Amino acid sequence: MPSTPLKFYRYPLSGHAHRVELMLSLLDVPHEAVDVDLRQREQKRPEFLALNAFGQVPVIDDNGVVVADSTAILVYLAKRYGGQAWLPQDPVGAAAVQRWLSVASGPLAAGPASARLVTLFGAPLDADATLARAHALLAVMEGELRRRDFLAGDVPTIADVACYAYVAHAPEGNVSLADYPHIRAWLDRIEHLPRFVPMASSAVGLLAA
């Protein structure tokens, strides 16, 4: 464990930030959360750009070791504090995890995450296109999770942590999970992991009052 709590720069409604928050909790790593107000563009101020030149959350500062990008942080935390449980070292297992980290940065970001950006933040995106991409991805995930309990195998890895938040919160982007029972069961398995922490829900999309 770190000698002093690491600093975790986040925005509470960011699924990217929740990946890191969840991983820190699952590994029981002491940390101090530092909220960055994206609406006030605090992420573009010089002091934050010194941590991440891309001006994005999340970022961690582990006693002088600064790591940006949510999936990169997951890899760092798994290797630094998680042993081999969360990121397999064998070629097949490592490749299976990397496949889903790529999905998290590609189809997941372009589908469920983007659909949520439209409803929650008013992003100027084609809502119908984001919904189509979301359901195309969920159909693939449903098929994969029909054959195993977790995305990269029979035990949870950082692949599941990377994909959890934007799938769990897909209804906020008008993406229904009703037709995906294996995905819903997978979400439930993650939510029952020791020290699981949820991301705050927003009353938008299918969750609007």
Coordinates of N, CA and C in Angstrom, one line a residue, residues 55 79 81 88 104 106 110-111 131 134 137 151 159 174 177 189-190:
G55 N -6.0 17.4 -20.4 CA -7.0 18.1 -19.7 C -8.3 17.2 -19.5
K79 N -1.2 -3.7 -11.3 CA 0.2 -4.2 -11.2 C 0.9 -3.8 -9.9
Y81 N -0.8 -2.9 -6.9 CA -1.4 -3.2 -5.7 C -2.3 -4.5 -5.7
P88 N -4.1 -10.7 -15.5 CA -3.3 -11.9 -15.7 C -2.0 -11.7 -16.4
A104 N -13.6 -0.8 -24.1 CA -14.0 0.3 -23.2 C -13.6 1.7 -23.9
G106 N -13.3 2.2 -27.1 CA -13.8 2.3 -28.5 C -15.3 2.2 -28.5
A110 N -18.2 5.1 -27.7 CA -19.0 5.6 -28.8 C -20.4 5.2 -28.7
G111 N -20.8 4.2 -27.9 CA -22.2 3.8 -27.8 C -22.8 4.3 -26.5
L131 N -27.4 5.3 -29.9 CA -28.2 4.2 -29.5 C -28.0 2.9 -30.3
A134 N -24.7 1.5 -29.2 CA -24.9 0.9 -27.9 C -25.5 -0.5 -28.0
L137 N -23.1 -3.1 -29.4 CA -22.2 -3.6 -28.5 C -22.8 -4.5 -27.4
L151 N -16.1 -10.8 -18.2 CA -15.7 -10.5 -19.6 C -14.5 -11.3 -20.1
A159 N -10.8 -5.7 -16.8 CA -11.7 -5.6 -18.0 C -13.2 -5.3 -17.5
N174 N -30.9 6.5 -22.4 CA -32.1 5.9 -23.1 C -31.7 4.5 -23.7
L177 N -31.6 -2.0 -20.8 CA -31.0 -3.3 -20.6 C -31.9 -4.4 -20.5
R189 N -23.2 -9.4 -10.4 CA -22.0 -10.0 -9.8 C -21.0 -9.0 -9.4
I190 N -20.8 -8.0 -10.3 CA -19.8 -6.9 -9.9 C -20.3 -6.2 -8.7

